[in-house]
Amino acid sequence: MPFILTPSEQLHTLFANGELKPFIPETVRGKHVFFLHPLQEPDPNIALMLMFLTADALKRASVSGITLVLPYIPYLRQDRKDEPRTPISARLIADLIETNRKVERLITLDIHADQEQGFFSIPVDNISARTVHAEYFRTKFHNNFQNIVVVAPDFGSAVRARRFAQKLGKDVPVSIIDKRRTGPNQIEVIGFIGPSVANKHVIIYDDMIDTGKTIRGAMSEIIRQGALSVCMCATHGIFSQRAEESFAIAGQQIVVAGTIPRTSEYIVRNSAWLSFVQIDELLADAISGNSVSKLST
Ligand code: R5P
């Protein structure tokens, strides 16, 4: 019988100097453990350390194996050396995960770049939220996508946006914003490629919203080109640098998947502009051992 270790069951003590000491609340000897762990709060570094330590505790508690269920994994944007003397952080995260020999499999959602699966030797089930995103928009637009354009806010999101558009309908057009990164969390829009968005309803589709600068840059360009409305959709809604405040003021609609746990107070406070689609069933399907091909296409 597998054992599912959820965030609410993850216990740890904190030493005065900030060191963490997790402990497993009941015996897991001989069990296969599905270890579901959020990796953003209170910040990615503490969350990662807690994950590594808890996985180590599971190994030392004689589990038969561990499946890590990490809906959002930080550091995956740093997947190559984009300037001299910098790390490939995504590869390092993969290596660190695999130092624990009991970790047999990883389930995650919409990793930053599909090819990052190759950083791991263990199987990676990279499931996608696009099915639940598409359901949301089917309801919102009453299944009528005649006047819709999906926009990728940069080249890296083009394939993701196209797959999402195909979920809405085979003829839903996709355009791409040409974005230049001028520094960490700094971007500049330099061009637009694809069908016009003038007099169209636009869905901007990305893997994540962090500070929101990418998606806001895309939104300004799309409004400048005469779109009727713009809705932004992503899998991971991180919202750092208090991005919520500027989105709330702008009054645009944003849809994210629930890969980063939020309190009910947070959900209510931001409900005027932020909606969540649920990923519980996707994760449950992947955990239950069903084929994940329908979850990742
Ligand atoms: C970039 O490659 C990603 O796909 C996202 O577009 C980006 O990380 C979002 O970050 P921000 O919201 O800070 O612009």
PDB file of C-alpha atoms and ligand atoms in Angstrom:
ATOM      1  CA  MET A   1       0.000   0.000   0.000  1.00  0.00           C
ATOM      2  CA  PRO A   2       1.653   3.325  -1.015  1.00  0.00           C
ATOM      3  CA  PHE A   3       1.910   6.156   1.468  1.00  0.00           C
ATOM      4  CA  ILE A   4       1.181   9.751   0.447  1.00  0.00           C
ATOM      5  CA  LEU A   5       3.040  12.405   2.420  1.00  0.00           C
ATOM      6  CA  THR A   6       1.163  15.673   1.902  1.00  0.00           C
ATOM      7  CA  PRO A   7       2.261  19.196   2.920  1.00  0.00           C
ATOM      8  CA  SER A   8      -0.090  19.226   5.933  1.00  0.00           C
ATOM      9  CA  GLU A   9       1.610  16.086   7.300  1.00  0.00           C
ATOM     10  CA  GLN A  10       5.135  17.398   6.828  1.00  0.00           C
ATOM     11  CA  LEU A  11       6.522  18.249  10.219  1.00  0.00           C
ATOM     12  CA  HIS A  12       9.787  19.878  11.103  1.00  0.00           C
ATOM     13  CA  THR A  13      11.506  21.736  13.874  1.00  0.00           C
ATOM     14  CA  LEU A  14      13.640  24.806  13.395  1.00  0.00           C
ATOM     15  CA  PHE A  15      16.900  25.349  15.233  1.00  0.00           C
ATOM     16  CA  ALA A  16      17.797  28.807  16.534  1.00  0.00           C
ATOM     17  CA  ASN A  17      20.322  29.304  13.728  1.00  0.00           C
ATOM     18  CA  GLY A  18      17.714  28.511  11.044  1.00  0.00           C
ATOM     19  CA  GLU A  19      18.608  24.829  10.398  1.00  0.00           C
ATOM     20  CA  LEU A  20      15.633  22.603   9.629  1.00  0.00           C
ATOM     21  CA  LYS A  21      14.963  19.161  11.051  1.00  0.00           C
ATOM     22  CA  PRO A  22      12.014  17.364   9.435  1.00  0.00           C
ATOM     23  CA  PHE A  23      10.556  14.183  10.894  1.00  0.00           C
ATOM     24  CA  ILE A  24       8.183  11.623   9.441  1.00  0.00           C
ATOM     25  CA  PRO A  25       5.007  11.355  11.551  1.00  0.00           C
ATOM     26  CA  GLU A  26       4.504   7.568  11.292  1.00  0.00           C
ATOM     27  CA  THR A  27       6.281   4.441  10.198  1.00  0.00           C
ATOM     28  CA  VAL A  28       6.907   4.161   6.450  1.00  0.00           C
ATOM     29  CA  ARG A  29       9.167   1.089   6.569  1.00  0.00           C
ATOM     30  CA  GLY A  30       8.881  -0.950   3.390  1.00  0.00           C
ATOM     31  CA  LYS A  31       6.359   1.446   1.812  1.00  0.00           C
ATOM     32  CA  HIS A  32       6.525   3.312  -1.468  1.00  0.00           C
ATOM     33  CA  VAL A  33       6.048   6.974  -0.552  1.00  0.00           C
ATOM     34  CA  PHE A  34       4.533   9.640  -2.810  1.00  0.00           C
ATOM     35  CA  PHE A  35       6.084  12.766  -1.374  1.00  0.00           C
ATOM     36  CA  LEU A  36       4.051  15.849  -2.396  1.00  0.00           C
ATOM     37  CA  HIS A  37       6.011  18.982  -1.643  1.00  0.00           C
ATOM     38  CA  PRO A  38       5.501  22.650  -2.588  1.00  0.00           C
ATOM     39  CA  LEU A  39       8.725  24.419  -3.558  1.00  0.00           C
ATOM     40  CA  GLN A  40       8.025  28.146  -3.467  1.00  0.00           C
ATOM     41  CA  GLU A  41       7.084  29.133   0.090  1.00  0.00           C
ATOM     42  CA  PRO A  42       8.507  30.641   2.249  1.00  0.00           C
ATOM     43  CA  ASP A  43      11.159  30.912  -0.455  1.00  0.00           C
ATOM     44  CA  PRO A  44      12.534  28.395  -2.982  1.00  0.00           C
ATOM     45  CA  ASN A  45      15.811  27.867  -1.128  1.00  0.00           C
ATOM     46  CA  ILE A  46      14.248  26.929   2.205  1.00  0.00           C
ATOM     47  CA  ALA A  47      11.575  24.862   0.463  1.00  0.00           C
ATOM     48  CA  LEU A  48      14.197  22.924  -1.514  1.00  0.00           C
ATOM     49  CA  MET A  49      16.295  22.270   1.595  1.00  0.00           C
ATOM     50  CA  LEU A  50      13.230  20.994   3.427  1.00  0.00           C
ATOM     51  CA  MET A  51      12.448  18.704   0.489  1.00  0.00           C
ATOM     52  CA  PHE A  52      15.979  17.253   0.378  1.00  0.00           C
ATOM     53  CA  LEU A  53      16.048  16.722   4.156  1.00  0.00           C
ATOM     54  CA  THR A  54      12.595  15.113   4.236  1.00  0.00           C
ATOM     55  CA  ALA A  55      13.505  12.782   1.362  1.00  0.00           C
ATOM     56  CA  ASP A  56      16.649  11.860   3.281  1.00  0.00           C
ATOM     57  CA  ALA A  57      14.549  11.140   6.388  1.00  0.00           C
ATOM     58  CA  LEU A  58      12.299   8.894   4.267  1.00  0.00           C
ATOM     59  CA  LYS A  59      15.298   6.978   2.926  1.00  0.00           C
ATOM     60  CA  ARG A  60      16.672   6.490   6.421  1.00  0.00           C
ATOM     61  CA  ALA A  61      13.224   5.347   7.586  1.00  0.00           C
ATOM     62  CA  SER A  62      13.631   2.374   5.189  1.00  0.00           C
ATOM     63  CA  VAL A  63      11.015   3.194   2.576  1.00  0.00           C
ATOM     64  CA  SER A  64      11.011   0.900  -0.442  1.00  0.00           C
ATOM     65  CA  GLY A  65      11.043   3.886  -2.816  1.00  0.00           C
ATOM     66  CA  ILE A  66      10.031   7.518  -3.220  1.00  0.00           C
ATOM     67  CA  THR A  67       8.072   9.258  -5.956  1.00  0.00           C
ATOM     68  CA  LEU A  68       8.601  12.994  -5.662  1.00  0.00           C
ATOM     69  CA  VAL A  69       5.475  14.967  -6.561  1.00  0.00           C
ATOM     70  CA  LEU A  70       6.672  18.528  -7.133  1.00  0.00           C
ATOM     71  CA  PRO A  71       3.981  20.572  -8.914  1.00  0.00           C
ATOM     72  CA  TYR A  72       6.379  23.513  -9.313  1.00  0.00           C
ATOM     73  CA  ILE A  73      10.184  23.230  -9.361  1.00  0.00           C
ATOM     74  CA  PRO A  74      12.248  26.398  -8.944  1.00  0.00           C
ATOM     75  CA  TYR A  75      15.562  27.082 -10.718  1.00  0.00           C
ATOM     76  CA  LEU A  76      14.470  25.409 -13.967  1.00  0.00           C
ATOM     77  CA  ARG A  77      14.688  28.648 -15.934  1.00  0.00           C
ATOM     78  CA  GLN A  78      18.453  28.523 -15.514  1.00  0.00           C
ATOM     79  CA  ASP A  79      18.847  25.615 -17.922  1.00  0.00           C
ATOM     80  CA  ARG A  80      22.005  26.704 -19.784  1.00  0.00           C
ATOM     81  CA  LYS A  81      25.011  28.984 -19.365  1.00  0.00           C
ATOM     82  CA  ASP A  82      23.609  32.192 -20.795  1.00  0.00           C
ATOM     83  CA  GLU A  83      26.706  34.144 -19.775  1.00  0.00           C
ATOM     84  CA  PRO A  84      30.222  33.181 -18.654  1.00  0.00           C
ATOM     85  CA  ARG A  85      30.916  31.829 -15.169  1.00  0.00           C
ATOM     86  CA  THR A  86      27.299  31.077 -14.254  1.00  0.00           C
ATOM     87  CA  PRO A  87      25.794  27.752 -13.118  1.00  0.00           C
ATOM     88  CA  ILE A  88      23.323  25.513 -14.910  1.00  0.00           C
ATOM     89  CA  SER A  89      21.052  25.484 -11.904  1.00  0.00           C
ATOM     90  CA  ALA A  90      18.377  23.239 -13.400  1.00  0.00           C
ATOM     91  CA  ARG A  91      20.926  20.468 -13.927  1.00  0.00           C
ATOM     92  CA  LEU A  92      22.224  20.878 -10.389  1.00  0.00           C
ATOM     93  CA  ILE A  93      18.707  20.533  -8.948  1.00  0.00           C
ATOM     94  CA  ALA A  94      18.284  17.297 -10.934  1.00  0.00           C
ATOM     95  CA  ASP A  95      21.639  15.989  -9.680  1.00  0.00           C
ATOM     96  CA  LEU A  96      20.818  16.857  -6.076  1.00  0.00           C
ATOM     97  CA  ILE A  97      17.460  15.079  -6.308  1.00  0.00           C
ATOM     98  CA  GLU A  98      19.166  11.962  -7.631  1.00  0.00           C
ATOM     99  CA  THR A  99      21.756  11.799  -4.847  1.00  0.00           C
ATOM    100  CA  ASN A 100      18.950  10.119  -2.904  1.00  0.00           C
ATOM    101  CA  ARG A 101      18.951   6.609  -4.384  1.00  0.00           C
ATOM    102  CA  LYS A 102      15.437   5.915  -3.096  1.00  0.00           C
ATOM    103  CA  VAL A 103      13.953   8.596  -5.356  1.00  0.00           C
ATOM    104  CA  GLU A 104      12.667   6.519  -8.256  1.00  0.00           C
ATOM    105  CA  ARG A 105      10.376   8.872 -10.135  1.00  0.00           C
ATOM    106  CA  LEU A 106       9.391  12.523 -10.387  1.00  0.00           C
ATOM    107  CA  ILE A 107       5.941  13.885 -11.148  1.00  0.00           C
ATOM    108  CA  THR A 108       5.779  17.569 -12.024  1.00  0.00           C
ATOM    109  CA  LEU A 109       3.746  20.043 -14.033  1.00  0.00           C
ATOM    110  CA  ASP A 110       4.829  22.062 -17.039  1.00  0.00           C
ATOM    111  CA  ILE A 111       8.568  22.160 -16.443  1.00  0.00           C
ATOM    112  CA  HIS A 112      10.159  25.184 -18.036  1.00  0.00           C
ATOM    113  CA  ALA A 113      11.617  23.337 -21.045  1.00  0.00           C
ATOM    114  CA  ASP A 114      10.616  19.802 -22.068  1.00  0.00           C
ATOM    115  CA  GLN A 115      14.227  18.801 -22.714  1.00  0.00           C
ATOM    116  CA  GLU A 116      15.041  19.316 -19.025  1.00  0.00           C
ATOM    117  CA  GLN A 117      13.616  15.837 -18.515  1.00  0.00           C
ATOM    118  CA  GLY A 118      16.976  14.741 -19.922  1.00  0.00           C
ATOM    119  CA  PHE A 119      18.771  16.273 -16.924  1.00  0.00           C
ATOM    120  CA  PHE A 120      17.322  13.401 -14.886  1.00  0.00           C
ATOM    121  CA  SER A 121      18.157   9.704 -15.115  1.00  0.00           C
ATOM    122  CA  ILE A 122      14.970   8.731 -13.274  1.00  0.00           C
ATOM    123  CA  PRO A 123      11.629   8.827 -15.140  1.00  0.00           C
ATOM    124  CA  VAL A 124       9.996  12.261 -15.165  1.00  0.00           C
ATOM    125  CA  ASP A 125       6.259  12.545 -15.693  1.00  0.00           C
ATOM    126  CA  ASN A 126       5.849  16.102 -16.898  1.00  0.00           C
ATOM    127  CA  ILE A 127       2.108  16.584 -16.895  1.00  0.00           C
ATOM    128  CA  SER A 128       0.465  19.655 -18.310  1.00  0.00           C
ATOM    129  CA  ALA A 129      -2.215  21.977 -16.971  1.00  0.00           C
ATOM    130  CA  ARG A 130      -3.312  22.891 -20.499  1.00  0.00           C
ATOM    131  CA  THR A 131      -6.268  20.492 -20.395  1.00  0.00           C
ATOM    132  CA  VAL A 132      -7.725  22.165 -17.308  1.00  0.00           C
ATOM    133  CA  HIS A 133      -6.848  25.609 -18.686  1.00  0.00           C
ATOM    134  CA  ALA A 134      -8.711  24.746 -21.892  1.00  0.00           C
ATOM    135  CA  GLU A 135     -11.759  23.622 -19.894  1.00  0.00           C
ATOM    136  CA  TYR A 136     -11.765  26.973 -18.112  1.00  0.00           C
ATOM    137  CA  PHE A 137     -11.773  28.885 -21.425  1.00  0.00           C
ATOM    138  CA  ARG A 138     -14.362  26.576 -22.986  1.00  0.00           C
ATOM    139  CA  THR A 139     -16.719  27.700 -20.237  1.00  0.00           C
ATOM    140  CA  LYS A 140     -15.661  31.362 -20.420  1.00  0.00           C
ATOM    141  CA  PHE A 141     -16.113  31.610 -24.208  1.00  0.00           C
ATOM    142  CA  HIS A 142     -19.067  29.189 -24.442  1.00  0.00           C
ATOM    143  CA  ASN A 143     -16.938  26.921 -26.594  1.00  0.00           C
ATOM    144  CA  ASN A 144     -16.768  29.575 -29.315  1.00  0.00           C
ATOM    145  CA  PHE A 145     -13.173  30.370 -30.279  1.00  0.00           C
ATOM    146  CA  GLN A 146     -13.907  32.071 -33.635  1.00  0.00           C
ATOM    147  CA  ASN A 147     -12.523  35.419 -32.511  1.00  0.00           C
ATOM    148  CA  ILE A 148      -9.673  34.221 -30.297  1.00  0.00           C
ATOM    149  CA  VAL A 149      -5.906  34.500 -30.764  1.00  0.00           C
ATOM    150  CA  VAL A 150      -3.515  32.748 -28.382  1.00  0.00           C
ATOM    151  CA  VAL A 151      -0.298  34.702 -27.857  1.00  0.00           C
ATOM    152  CA  ALA A 152       3.038  33.322 -26.640  1.00  0.00           C
ATOM    153  CA  PRO A 153       4.802  36.100 -24.695  1.00  0.00           C
ATOM    154  CA  ASP A 154       8.224  34.910 -25.924  1.00  0.00           C
ATOM    155  CA  PHE A 155       9.779  32.342 -28.287  1.00  0.00           C
ATOM    156  CA  GLY A 156      10.315  29.901 -25.423  1.00  0.00           C
ATOM    157  CA  SER A 157       6.544  29.705 -24.930  1.00  0.00           C
ATOM    158  CA  ALA A 158       5.639  29.256 -28.596  1.00  0.00           C
ATOM    159  CA  VAL A 159       5.277  25.459 -28.575  1.00  0.00           C
ATOM    160  CA  ARG A 160       3.423  25.571 -25.262  1.00  0.00           C
ATOM    161  CA  ALA A 161       1.014  28.205 -26.634  1.00  0.00           C
ATOM    162  CA  ARG A 162       0.438  26.204 -29.830  1.00  0.00           C
ATOM    163  CA  ARG A 163      -0.383  23.027 -27.883  1.00  0.00           C
ATOM    164  CA  PHE A 164      -2.807  25.008 -25.730  1.00  0.00           C
ATOM    165  CA  ALA A 165      -4.428  26.607 -28.807  1.00  0.00           C
ATOM    166  CA  GLN A 166      -4.911  23.138 -30.295  1.00  0.00           C
ATOM    167  CA  LYS A 167      -6.757  22.096 -27.147  1.00  0.00           C
ATOM    168  CA  LEU A 168      -9.220  24.932 -27.850  1.00  0.00           C
ATOM    169  CA  GLY A 169      -9.629  24.066 -31.516  1.00  0.00           C
ATOM    170  CA  LYS A 170      -7.480  23.072 -34.465  1.00  0.00           C
ATOM    171  CA  ASP A 171      -7.830  26.450 -36.206  1.00  0.00           C
ATOM    172  CA  VAL A 172      -7.203  28.742 -33.230  1.00  0.00           C
ATOM    173  CA  PRO A 173      -4.314  31.005 -34.346  1.00  0.00           C
ATOM    174  CA  VAL A 174      -1.116  31.621 -32.384  1.00  0.00           C
ATOM    175  CA  SER A 175       1.079  34.727 -32.431  1.00  0.00           C
ATOM    176  CA  ILE A 176       4.436  35.240 -30.738  1.00  0.00           C
ATOM    177  CA  ILE A 177       5.906  38.257 -28.974  1.00  0.00           C
ATOM    178  CA  ASP A 178       9.618  38.798 -29.541  1.00  0.00           C
ATOM    179  CA  LYS A 179      10.963  39.589 -26.082  1.00  0.00           C
ATOM    180  CA  ARG A 180      14.495  40.503 -25.083  1.00  0.00           C
ATOM    181  CA  ARG A 181      15.749  39.930 -21.539  1.00  0.00           C
ATOM    182  CA  THR A 182      17.805  42.942 -20.454  1.00  0.00           C
ATOM    183  CA  GLY A 183      18.639  41.655 -16.935  1.00  0.00           C
ATOM    184  CA  PRO A 184      17.207  39.403 -14.222  1.00  0.00           C
ATOM    185  CA  ASN A 185      13.455  40.053 -14.288  1.00  0.00           C
ATOM    186  CA  GLN A 186      13.915  42.862 -16.859  1.00  0.00           C
ATOM    187  CA  ILE A 187      12.373  42.522 -20.309  1.00  0.00           C
ATOM    188  CA  GLU A 188      11.767  44.551 -23.439  1.00  0.00           C
ATOM    189  CA  VAL A 189       9.280  43.771 -26.237  1.00  0.00           C
ATOM    190  CA  ILE A 190      10.959  44.177 -29.625  1.00  0.00           C
ATOM    191  CA  GLY A 191       8.550  42.611 -32.082  1.00  0.00           C
ATOM    192  CA  PHE A 192       5.386  40.649 -32.885  1.00  0.00           C
ATOM    193  CA  ILE A 193       5.059  37.663 -35.201  1.00  0.00           C
ATOM    194  CA  GLY A 194       1.890  36.022 -36.490  1.00  0.00           C
ATOM    195  CA  PRO A 195      -1.797  36.733 -37.070  1.00  0.00           C
ATOM    196  CA  SER A 196      -3.085  40.169 -36.026  1.00  0.00           C
ATOM    197  CA  VAL A 197      -4.786  40.566 -32.669  1.00  0.00           C
ATOM    198  CA  ALA A 198      -6.766  43.665 -33.729  1.00  0.00           C
ATOM    199  CA  ASN A 199     -10.451  43.198 -32.804  1.00  0.00           C
ATOM    200  CA  LYS A 200      -9.702  39.812 -31.269  1.00  0.00           C
ATOM    201  CA  HIS A 201     -10.003  38.369 -27.796  1.00  0.00           C
ATOM    202  CA  VAL A 202      -6.522  37.340 -26.741  1.00  0.00           C
ATOM    203  CA  ILE A 203      -5.282  34.697 -24.332  1.00  0.00           C
ATOM    204  CA  ILE A 204      -1.613  35.120 -23.430  1.00  0.00           C
ATOM    205  CA  TYR A 205      -0.252  31.702 -22.506  1.00  0.00           C
ATOM    206  CA  ASP A 206       2.957  31.035 -20.539  1.00  0.00           C
ATOM    207  CA  ASP A 207       4.437  28.514 -18.123  1.00  0.00           C
ATOM    208  CA  MET A 208       4.799  30.960 -15.260  1.00  0.00           C
ATOM    209  CA  ILE A 209       4.147  34.449 -14.027  1.00  0.00           C
ATOM    210  CA  ASP A 210       6.904  35.550 -11.695  1.00  0.00           C
ATOM    211  CA  THR A 211       7.220  39.337 -11.389  1.00  0.00           C
ATOM    212  CA  GLY A 212       4.620  39.629 -14.167  1.00  0.00           C
ATOM    213  CA  LYS A 213       6.873  41.790 -16.356  1.00  0.00           C
ATOM    214  CA  THR A 214       6.836  39.378 -19.302  1.00  0.00           C
ATOM    215  CA  ILE A 215       3.105  39.051 -19.380  1.00  0.00           C
ATOM    216  CA  ARG A 216       2.520  42.772 -18.728  1.00  0.00           C
ATOM    217  CA  GLY A 217       4.907  43.654 -21.586  1.00  0.00           C
ATOM    218  CA  ALA A 218       2.963  41.283 -23.850  1.00  0.00           C
ATOM    219  CA  MET A 219      -0.338  42.701 -22.682  1.00  0.00           C
ATOM    220  CA  SER A 220       0.670  46.316 -23.446  1.00  0.00           C
ATOM    221  CA  GLU A 221       1.755  45.320 -26.945  1.00  0.00           C
ATOM    222  CA  ILE A 222      -1.480  43.461 -27.582  1.00  0.00           C
ATOM    223  CA  ILE A 223      -3.641  46.319 -26.337  1.00  0.00           C
ATOM    224  CA  ARG A 224      -1.569  48.726 -28.471  1.00  0.00           C
ATOM    225  CA  GLN A 225      -2.425  46.561 -31.481  1.00  0.00           C
ATOM    226  CA  GLY A 226      -6.159  46.910 -30.847  1.00  0.00           C
ATOM    227  CA  ALA A 227      -7.225  43.674 -29.122  1.00  0.00           C
ATOM    228  CA  LEU A 228     -10.794  43.645 -27.782  1.00  0.00           C
ATOM    229  CA  SER A 229      -9.774  41.950 -24.534  1.00  0.00           C
ATOM    230  CA  VAL A 230      -6.766  40.240 -23.017  1.00  0.00           C
ATOM    231  CA  CYS A 231      -6.730  37.383 -20.537  1.00  0.00           C
ATOM    232  CA  MET A 232      -3.502  35.940 -19.168  1.00  0.00           C
ATOM    233  CA  CYS A 233      -3.052  32.289 -18.395  1.00  0.00           C
ATOM    234  CA  ALA A 234      -0.115  30.393 -16.918  1.00  0.00           C
ATOM    235  CA  THR A 235       0.574  27.244 -14.962  1.00  0.00           C
ATOM    236  CA  HIS A 236       2.683  28.602 -12.110  1.00  0.00           C
ATOM    237  CA  GLY A 237       1.471  31.849 -10.520  1.00  0.00           C
ATOM    238  CA  ILE A 238       4.442  32.925  -8.414  1.00  0.00           C
ATOM    239  CA  PHE A 239       3.745  36.662  -8.218  1.00  0.00           C
ATOM    240  CA  SER A 240       6.986  37.863  -6.655  1.00  0.00           C
ATOM    241  CA  GLN A 241       7.856  41.497  -5.939  1.00  0.00           C
ATOM    242  CA  ARG A 242       4.215  41.924  -4.871  1.00  0.00           C
ATOM    243  CA  ALA A 243       3.078  41.529  -8.471  1.00  0.00           C
ATOM    244  CA  GLU A 244      -0.455  41.009  -7.173  1.00  0.00           C
ATOM    245  CA  GLU A 245      -0.748  44.699  -6.392  1.00  0.00           C
ATOM    246  CA  SER A 246      -0.079  45.872  -9.941  1.00  0.00           C
ATOM    247  CA  PHE A 247      -2.306  43.163 -11.425  1.00  0.00           C
ATOM    248  CA  ALA A 248      -5.122  44.118  -9.073  1.00  0.00           C
ATOM    249  CA  ILE A 249      -4.841  47.761 -10.155  1.00  0.00           C
ATOM    250  CA  ALA A 250      -4.658  46.881 -13.868  1.00  0.00           C
ATOM    251  CA  GLY A 251      -7.902  44.922 -13.539  1.00  0.00           C
ATOM    252  CA  GLN A 252      -6.888  42.258 -16.095  1.00  0.00           C
ATOM    253  CA  GLN A 253      -8.040  38.675 -15.699  1.00  0.00           C
ATOM    254  CA  ILE A 254      -5.388  36.075 -14.882  1.00  0.00           C
ATOM    255  CA  VAL A 255      -5.821  32.320 -14.661  1.00  0.00           C
ATOM    256  CA  VAL A 256      -3.220  30.073 -13.050  1.00  0.00           C
ATOM    257  CA  ALA A 257      -3.117  26.463 -11.929  1.00  0.00           C
ATOM    258  CA  GLY A 258      -2.922  25.647  -8.253  1.00  0.00           C
ATOM    259  CA  THR A 259       0.714  24.523  -8.273  1.00  0.00           C
ATOM    260  CA  ILE A 260       1.660  26.926  -5.497  1.00  0.00           C
ATOM    261  CA  PRO A 261      -0.468  26.523  -2.373  1.00  0.00           C
ATOM    262  CA  ARG A 262      -2.387  29.650  -1.385  1.00  0.00           C
ATOM    263  CA  THR A 263      -4.399  30.371   1.722  1.00  0.00           C
ATOM    264  CA  SER A 264      -8.145  30.858   1.364  1.00  0.00           C
ATOM    265  CA  GLU A 265      -7.580  34.428   2.572  1.00  0.00           C
ATOM    266  CA  TYR A 266      -5.159  35.003  -0.387  1.00  0.00           C
ATOM    267  CA  ILE A 267      -7.639  33.509  -2.849  1.00  0.00           C
ATOM    268  CA  VAL A 268     -10.483  35.706  -1.635  1.00  0.00           C
ATOM    269  CA  ARG A 269      -8.320  38.861  -1.472  1.00  0.00           C
ATOM    270  CA  ASN A 270      -7.270  38.470  -5.122  1.00  0.00           C
ATOM    271  CA  SER A 271     -10.454  36.969  -6.511  1.00  0.00           C
ATOM    272  CA  ALA A 272     -11.403  40.077  -8.552  1.00  0.00           C
ATOM    273  CA  TRP A 273      -8.566  39.440 -11.030  1.00  0.00           C
ATOM    274  CA  LEU A 274      -7.076  36.004 -10.244  1.00  0.00           C
ATOM    275  CA  SER A 275      -8.712  32.614 -10.888  1.00  0.00           C
ATOM    276  CA  PHE A 276      -7.335  29.159 -10.160  1.00  0.00           C
ATOM    277  CA  VAL A 277      -7.849  25.934 -12.065  1.00  0.00           C
ATOM    278  CA  GLN A 278      -7.414  22.831  -9.966  1.00  0.00           C
ATOM    279  CA  ILE A 279      -4.741  20.238 -10.641  1.00  0.00           C
ATOM    280  CA  ASP A 280      -5.721  17.722  -7.944  1.00  0.00           C
ATOM    281  CA  GLU A 281      -7.275  15.300 -10.421  1.00  0.00           C
ATOM    282  CA  LEU A 282      -4.266  15.479 -12.755  1.00  0.00           C
ATOM    283  CA  LEU A 283      -1.932  14.688  -9.868  1.00  0.00           C
ATOM    284  CA  ALA A 284      -4.227  11.955  -8.558  1.00  0.00           C
ATOM    285  CA  ASP A 285      -4.262  10.346 -12.012  1.00  0.00           C
ATOM    286  CA  ALA A 286      -0.469  10.457 -12.242  1.00  0.00           C
ATOM    287  CA  ILE A 287      -0.061   9.111  -8.692  1.00  0.00           C
ATOM    288  CA  SER A 288      -2.553   6.299  -9.230  1.00  0.00           C
ATOM    289  CA  GLY A 289      -0.287   4.860 -11.889  1.00  0.00           C
ATOM    290  CA  ASN A 290      -2.572   5.467 -14.850  1.00  0.00           C
ATOM    291  CA  SER A 291      -0.949   6.235 -18.169  1.00  0.00           C
ATOM    292  CA  VAL A 292       0.164   9.860 -18.097  1.00  0.00           C
ATOM    293  CA  SER A 293       0.211  10.289 -21.877  1.00  0.00           C
ATOM    294  CA  LYS A 294      -3.259  11.865 -21.824  1.00  0.00           C
ATOM    295  CA  LEU A 295      -2.070  14.198 -19.041  1.00  0.00           C
ATOM    296  CA  SER A 296       0.949  15.472 -20.920  1.00  0.00           C
ATOM    297  CA  THR A 297      -0.374  15.987 -24.454  1.00  0.00           C
TER     298      THR A 297
HETATM  299  C1  R5P B   1      10.563  32.843 -19.280  1.00  0.00           C
HETATM  300  O1  R5P B   1      11.292  32.233 -20.017  1.00  0.00           O
HETATM  301  C2  R5P B   1       9.345  32.251 -18.658  1.00  0.00           C
HETATM  302  O2  R5P B   1       8.654  31.409 -19.524  1.00  0.00           O
HETATM  303  C3  R5P B   1       8.402  33.329 -18.158  1.00  0.00           C
HETATM  304  O3  R5P B   1       7.940  34.079 -19.258  1.00  0.00           O
HETATM  305  C4  R5P B   1       9.090  34.270 -17.208  1.00  0.00           C
HETATM  306  O4  R5P B   1       9.921  33.579 -16.336  1.00  0.00           O
HETATM  307  C5  R5P B   1       8.091  35.064 -16.402  1.00  0.00           C
HETATM  308  O5  R5P B   1       8.791  35.885 -15.511  1.00  0.00           O
HETATM  309  P1  R5P B   1       8.286  37.343 -15.178  1.00  0.00           P
HETATM  310  O6  R5P B   1       6.851  37.215 -14.787  1.00  0.00           O
HETATM  311  O7  R5P B   1       9.156  37.771 -14.023  1.00  0.00           O
HETATM  312  O8  R5P B   1       8.500  38.198 -16.364  1.00  0.00           O
END
